[in-house]
Coordinates of C-alpha atoms in Angstrom, one line a residue:
X1 CA 0.0 0.0 0.1
X2 CA 0.9 3.6 -0.2
X3 CA 1.9 3.5 3.7
X4 CA 5.0 1.3 2.8
X5 CA 6.3 4.3 0.8
X6 CA 7.4 5.8 3.9
X7 CA 9.4 2.8 5.0
X8 CA 12.9 2.2 3.9
X9 CA 12.9 0.0 0.7
X10 CA 14.3 -0.3 -2.9
X11 CA 13.0 2.9 -4.5
X12 CA 13.9 1.9 -7.8
X13 CA 11.5 -1.3 -7.2
X14 CA 9.1 1.1 -5.8
X15 CA 9.1 3.6 -8.6
X16 CA 8.5 0.5 -11.2
X17 CA 5.4 -0.6 -8.9
X18 CA 4.1 3.1 -9.0
X19 CA 4.4 3.5 -12.8
X20 CA 2.1 0.4 -13.0
X21 CA -0.5 1.7 -10.8
X22 CA -3.6 3.0 -12.1
X23 CA -3.7 5.7 -9.7
X24 CA -5.7 9.2 -9.8
X25 CA -6.5 12.0 -7.5
X26 CA -5.3 12.0 -4.2
X27 CA -3.7 8.5 -4.7
X28 CA -1.6 9.7 -7.5
X29 CA -0.6 12.6 -5.7
X30 CA 0.6 10.7 -2.7
X31 CA 2.7 8.7 -4.9
X32 CA 4.6 11.6 -6.6
X33 CA 4.9 13.3 -3.4
X34 CA 6.5 10.3 -1.7
X35 CA 8.8 9.5 -4.4
X36 CA 9.8 13.0 -5.1
X37 CA 10.8 13.6 -1.4
X38 CA 13.1 10.7 -1.8
X39 CA 14.9 11.9 -4.7
X40 CA 13.4 9.5 -7.3
X41 CA 12.3 10.8 -10.9
X42 CA 8.8 11.2 -10.9
X43 CA 8.4 12.2 -14.8
X44 CA 6.6 8.8 -15.8
X45 CA 4.0 9.6 -12.8
X46 CA 3.6 13.0 -14.0
X47 CA 2.7 12.0 -17.4
X48 CA -0.4 10.1 -15.9
X49 CA -1.8 13.2 -14.5
X50 CA -5.0 14.1 -16.7
X51 CA -7.8 16.4 -15.7
X52 CA -7.5 17.7 -12.1
X53 CA -10.4 19.9 -12.0
X54 CA -12.4 17.5 -9.9
X55 CA -9.5 16.7 -7.6
X56 CA -9.7 18.3 -3.9
X57 CA -6.9 21.2 -3.1
X58 CA -5.3 18.7 -0.7
X59 CA -4.3 16.5 -3.7
X60 CA -3.4 19.2 -5.9
X61 CA -1.3 20.9 -3.2
X62 CA 0.6 17.7 -2.7
X63 CA 0.9 16.9 -6.4
X64 CA 2.4 20.6 -7.0
X65 CA 5.1 20.2 -4.1
X66 CA 6.0 16.6 -5.6
X67 CA 6.5 18.2 -9.0
X68 CA 8.2 21.2 -8.3
X69 CA 11.9 20.0 -8.3
X70 CA 11.7 18.9 -12.0
X71 CA 10.5 20.3 -15.3
X72 CA 6.8 19.7 -15.1
X73 CA 5.3 23.1 -16.3
X74 CA 2.5 21.3 -18.3
X75 CA 1.2 19.7 -15.0
X76 CA 2.0 22.9 -12.8
X77 CA -0.2 24.8 -15.3
X78 CA -3.0 22.6 -14.5
X79 CA -2.3 23.0 -10.8
X80 CA -2.3 27.0 -11.3
X81 CA -5.6 26.9 -13.2
X82 CA -7.2 24.7 -10.4
X83 CA -6.1 27.3 -7.9
X84 CA -7.8 29.9 -9.9
X85 CA -11.2 28.3 -10.2
X86 CA -11.1 26.7 -6.7
X87 CA -9.5 29.3 -4.6
X88 CA -12.2 29.5 -1.9
X89 CA -11.9 25.6 -1.2
X90 CA -8.1 25.8 -0.3
X91 CA -6.7 25.9 3.1
X92 CA -4.1 28.2 4.0
X93 CA -1.3 25.4 4.4
X94 CA -2.6 24.3 0.8
X95 CA -2.5 27.8 -0.6
X96 CA 1.3 27.9 1.0
X97 CA 2.2 24.5 -0.7
X98 CA 0.9 25.7 -4.1
X99 CA 2.8 29.1 -3.7
X100 CA 6.0 27.3 -2.6
X101 CA 5.7 24.6 -5.5
X102 CA 5.0 27.2 -8.2
X103 CA 7.8 29.8 -6.9
X104 CA 10.5 27.1 -6.9
X105 CA 9.6 26.0 -10.2
X106 CA 9.3 29.2 -12.2
X107 CA 8.4 32.3 -10.0
X108 CA 8.3 34.5 -12.9
X109 CA 6.0 32.4 -15.2
X110 CA 3.7 31.6 -12.4
X111 CA 3.6 34.9 -10.6
X112 CA 0.0 35.7 -11.3
X113 CA -1.0 32.3 -9.7
X114 CA 1.4 32.8 -6.7
X115 CA 0.3 36.4 -6.2
X116 CA -3.4 34.9 -5.8
X117 CA -2.3 32.2 -3.4
X118 CA -0.1 34.5 -1.1
X119 CA -2.9 37.1 -1.1
X120 CA -5.5 34.6 0.4
X121 CA -3.2 33.2 3.0
X122 CA -4.0 33.4 6.8
X123 CA -0.4 33.2 8.1
X124 CA -1.4 33.1 11.7
X125 CA -3.0 29.9 11.2
X126 CA 0.0 28.2 9.9
X127 CA 2.4 26.0 11.8
X128 CA 5.9 26.3 11.7
X129 CA 6.7 24.1 8.8
X130 CA 4.0 25.8 6.5
X131 CA 5.3 29.1 7.8
X132 CA 8.9 28.2 6.7
X133 CA 7.6 27.4 3.3
X134 CA 5.6 30.5 3.1
X135 CA 8.8 32.5 3.8
X136 CA 10.5 30.5 1.0
X137 CA 7.8 31.3 -1.5
X138 CA 7.8 35.1 -0.4
X139 CA 11.9 35.1 -1.0
X140 CA 11.5 33.8 -4.6
X141 CA 8.5 36.0 -5.5
X142 CA 7.7 39.6 -5.6
X143 CA 5.0 39.8 -3.0
X144 CA 3.2 43.1 -1.9
X145 CA 4.2 44.6 1.4
X146 CA 1.0 43.7 3.3
X147 CA 1.6 40.0 2.8
X148 CA 5.2 40.0 3.8
X149 CA 4.0 41.7 7.0
X150 CA 1.4 39.1 7.8
X151 CA 4.0 36.3 7.5
X152 CA 6.3 38.5 9.6
X153 CA 3.7 39.0 12.2
X154 CA 2.9 35.3 12.2
X155 CA 6.5 34.2 12.6
X156 CA 7.2 36.7 15.6
X157 CA 4.0 35.1 17.3
X158 CA 5.0 31.5 16.6
X159 CA 5.5 29.5 19.9
X160 CA 5.9 26.1 18.6
X161 CA 9.3 25.8 16.3
X162 CA 11.1 22.9 14.7
X163 CA 14.6 23.5 14.3
X164 CA 14.5 23.2 10.5
X165 CA 11.7 25.7 10.2
X166 CA 13.2 28.2 12.3
X167 CA 16.6 27.9 10.5
X168 CA 14.7 28.4 7.0
X169 CA 12.8 31.4 8.2
X170 CA 16.0 33.0 9.9
X171 CA 17.9 32.8 6.7
X172 CA 15.1 34.7 4.9
X173 CA 14.2 37.4 7.5
X174 CA 15.1 41.1 7.4
X175 CA 12.5 42.5 9.9
X176 CA 14.5 43.4 13.1
X177 CA 11.6 42.6 15.5
X178 CA 11.4 39.1 13.8
X179 CA 15.1 38.7 14.0
X180 CA 15.0 39.5 17.7
X181 CA 12.1 37.0 18.3
X182 CA 14.1 34.3 16.2
X183 CA 17.1 34.8 18.7
X184 CA 14.8 34.0 21.5
X185 CA 13.4 30.8 20.0
X186 CA 16.9 29.6 18.9
X187 CA 18.0 29.9 22.5
X188 CA 15.1 27.9 23.7
X189 CA 15.8 25.1 21.0
X190 CA 19.8 25.5 21.6
X191 CA 20.4 21.7 22.2
X192 CA 18.1 20.4 19.1
X193 CA 20.3 22.1 16.5
X194 CA 22.9 20.3 14.7
X195 CA 26.1 21.8 13.6
X196 CA 25.4 22.8 10.3
X197 CA 22.1 24.5 11.6
X198 CA 24.1 26.4 14.1
X199 CA 26.4 27.7 11.5
X200 CA 23.4 28.9 9.4
X201 CA 21.8 30.6 12.4
X202 CA 25.0 32.4 13.3
X203 CA 25.2 33.7 9.6
X204 CA 21.4 34.7 9.8
X205 CA 21.4 36.3 13.2
X206 CA 25.1 37.3 13.7
X207 CA 25.8 39.2 16.8
X208 CA 22.2 39.1 18.0
X209 CA 23.1 35.5 19.1
X210 CA 25.4 35.1 22.3
X211 CA 29.0 34.7 21.6
X212 CA 28.7 31.0 23.1
X213 CA 25.9 29.8 21.1
X214 CA 28.0 27.7 19.0
X215 CA 30.2 26.3 21.7
X216 CA 27.9 23.6 22.9
X217 CA 28.3 21.8 19.4
X218 CA 32.1 22.1 19.5
X219 CA 32.4 20.7 23.0
X220 CA 30.3 17.7 21.4
X221 CA 32.5 17.6 18.6
X222 CA 35.7 17.5 20.7
X223 CA 34.5 14.5 23.0
X224 CA 36.5 11.4 22.1

């Protein structure tokens, strides 16, 4: 079943099996997403995507994220059309996924659809992972100031950060109040960052972080 795609397995065999599946809608979107997040070529599956007008937004959003890394403009045009026709049916997290995927694929070509999605997002309703994808989309697009402001306010108010999401937002943040809020969040999560994440935070937040922020990691690295 699809659940097995989350377990360690022979991805080439899984991909052959997936190509043989007569899937559509949510099932096809899950296959594309699961394979692409494990760095598999999903071109053959992308070719199976037909009419998506009756797909639910959740499936379209997942499909978009699964196809954003390759050259799948033909399918992503269908995603953009679905967004225009069914905008009011999308949850904010789904709008984020579509904006993120389209901006990663070709921010200039898909700008009208990206702007449409960004304008309708309630940033305050997002979890930290969705908020991080929103900041990635914002950095690739040319969003209006009010859209950026809502995202910044949501990030300042975020209470539950995961390390990877915090690092992503920190690397794209420019607002002084947000940078200060991210310092506080970074100190609270201090023991959960790996060495690469600590270095990225130091680069993003600079002197705002205490001088010894990196030392815990160094001490661990120096142990025999």
